[in-house]
């Protein structure tokens, strides 16, 4: 697992929880598979910019705030 | 081509030129195929975060400055 993916995954999880989303709720809103959201949050995936922006839009935050 | 990919590609090209890199020089430094760098700059590719950070590190800028 890369440090970058781990940091971004942790940030997504933290902000998701702050905003009161379940993993499933975020997955539905971002139109991303729920288990994939889980893998992203665990830092197991090198996500694309489109996925990053879809998640940021769904959570309601600036994509850059998810980055180190 | 997505608007996001187009913006990021344009930003990479602009900063690459400002820093005096050729496409080939950047590709070598970032350890990314030169033709792939060309496709990225033309907004034809939905790059991953690792690729974004490799390019930012090679150019010598913060990855976030490449994002809209």
Coordinates of C-alpha atoms in Angstrom, one line a residue:
Chain A
X1 CA 0.0 0.0 0.0
X2 CA 1.4 3.4 -0.9
X3 CA 1.7 6.2 1.6
X4 CA -0.3 8.5 -0.7
X5 CA -3.2 6.0 -1.0
X6 CA -3.2 5.5 2.7
X7 CA -3.3 9.2 3.5
X8 CA -6.1 9.9 0.9
X9 CA -8.1 6.9 2.1
X10 CA -7.9 8.0 5.7
X11 CA -8.9 11.6 4.7
X12 CA -11.9 10.3 2.8
X13 CA -13.0 8.1 5.7
X14 CA -12.6 11.0 8.2
X15 CA -14.5 13.6 6.2
X16 CA -17.2 11.0 5.3
X17 CA -17.8 10.3 9.0
X18 CA -17.7 14.1 9.8
X19 CA -20.4 14.6 7.2
X20 CA -22.5 11.7 8.5
X21 CA -22.3 9.4 5.5
X22 CA -22.1 5.6 5.7
X23 CA -19.8 3.9 3.3
X24 CA -22.8 2.7 1.5
X25 CA -24.4 6.1 1.4
X26 CA -21.2 7.6 -0.1
X27 CA -20.9 4.8 -2.6
X28 CA -24.4 5.4 -3.8
X29 CA -24.1 9.1 -4.1
X30 CA -20.7 8.9 -5.8
X31 CA -21.9 6.1 -8.1
X32 CA -19.0 4.0 -7.0
X33 CA -19.2 0.3 -5.8
X34 CA -19.4 0.1 -2.0
X35 CA -16.7 -2.4 -1.6
X36 CA -14.5 -0.3 -3.8
X37 CA -15.1 2.7 -1.5
X38 CA -14.0 0.4 1.4
X39 CA -10.8 -0.5 -0.5
X40 CA -10.1 3.2 -1.3
X41 CA -10.5 4.1 2.4
X42 CA -8.1 1.3 3.4
X43 CA -5.5 2.7 1.0
X44 CA -5.6 -0.4 -1.1
X45 CA -6.3 1.4 -4.4
X46 CA -4.4 4.0 -6.5
X47 CA -7.5 5.9 -7.5
X48 CA -7.9 8.1 -10.5
X49 CA -8.6 11.9 -10.5
X50 CA -12.2 11.3 -11.7
X51 CA -12.8 8.9 -8.7
X52 CA -11.3 11.5 -6.3
X53 CA -13.5 14.3 -7.7
X54 CA -16.6 12.0 -7.7
X55 CA -16.0 11.2 -4.0
X56 CA -15.2 14.8 -3.1
X57 CA -18.4 16.1 -4.8
X58 CA -20.5 13.4 -3.1
X59 CA -19.0 14.2 0.3
X60 CA -19.3 17.9 -0.4
X61 CA -15.7 18.9 0.0
X62 CA -12.9 20.3 -2.2
X63 CA -10.9 17.4 -3.8
X64 CA -7.7 19.0 -2.7
X65 CA -8.6 18.7 1.0
X66 CA -8.4 14.9 0.5
X67 CA -4.8 15.1 -0.6
X68 CA -1.6 15.3 1.5
Chain B
X1 CA -12.2 14.0 -23.0
X2 CA -13.3 15.1 -19.5
X3 CA -13.0 18.7 -18.5
X4 CA -11.0 17.7 -15.4
X5 CA -8.4 15.7 -17.6
X6 CA -8.2 18.7 -20.0
X7 CA -7.5 21.2 -17.2
X8 CA -4.9 19.0 -15.5
X9 CA -3.2 18.3 -18.8
X10 CA -3.1 21.9 -19.7
X11 CA -1.7 22.8 -16.2
X12 CA 1.0 20.1 -16.5
X13 CA 2.0 21.4 -20.0
X14 CA 2.1 25.0 -18.8
X15 CA 4.2 24.3 -15.7
X16 CA 6.5 21.9 -17.6
X17 CA 7.3 24.6 -20.1
X18 CA 7.8 27.3 -17.4
X19 CA 10.3 24.9 -15.8
X20 CA 12.0 24.3 -19.1
X21 CA 11.3 20.6 -19.4
X22 CA 10.7 18.9 -22.8
X23 CA 8.0 16.3 -22.8
X24 CA 10.7 13.7 -23.1
X25 CA 12.7 15.2 -20.2
X26 CA 9.7 15.1 -18.0
X27 CA 8.8 11.6 -19.0
X28 CA 12.3 10.4 -18.2
X29 CA 12.4 12.1 -14.8
X30 CA 8.9 10.9 -13.8
X31 CA 9.6 7.4 -15.2
X32 CA 6.5 7.6 -17.4
X33 CA 6.3 6.8 -21.1
X34 CA 6.8 9.9 -23.2
X35 CA 3.8 9.2 -25.4
X36 CA 1.7 8.8 -22.3
X37 CA 2.9 12.2 -21.0
X38 CA 1.7 13.6 -24.4
X39 CA -1.7 11.9 -23.9
X40 CA -2.0 13.3 -20.4
X41 CA -1.2 16.8 -21.5
X42 CA -3.8 16.5 -24.2
X43 CA -6.4 15.6 -21.6
X44 CA -6.9 12.1 -23.1
X45 CA -6.2 10.2 -19.9
X46 CA -7.9 9.9 -16.5
X47 CA -4.6 9.7 -14.6
X48 CA -4.1 8.2 -11.2
X49 CA -3.0 10.0 -8.1
X50 CA 0.4 8.2 -8.2
X51 CA 0.9 9.5 -11.8
X52 CA -0.1 13.0 -10.7
X53 CA 2.3 13.0 -7.8
X54 CA 5.1 11.5 -9.9
X55 CA 4.7 14.3 -12.5
X56 CA 4.4 17.0 -9.8
X57 CA 7.6 15.7 -8.1
X58 CA 9.4 15.5 -11.5
X59 CA 8.4 19.1 -12.5
X60 CA 9.1 20.4 -9.0
X61 CA 5.6 21.7 -8.0
X62 CA 2.9 20.8 -5.5
X63 CA 0.5 18.3 -7.0
X64 CA -2.5 20.4 -5.9
X65 CA -1.3 23.3 -8.2
X66 CA -2.0 21.0 -11.1
X67 CA -5.6 20.5 -10.1
X68 CA -8.6 22.8 -10.9

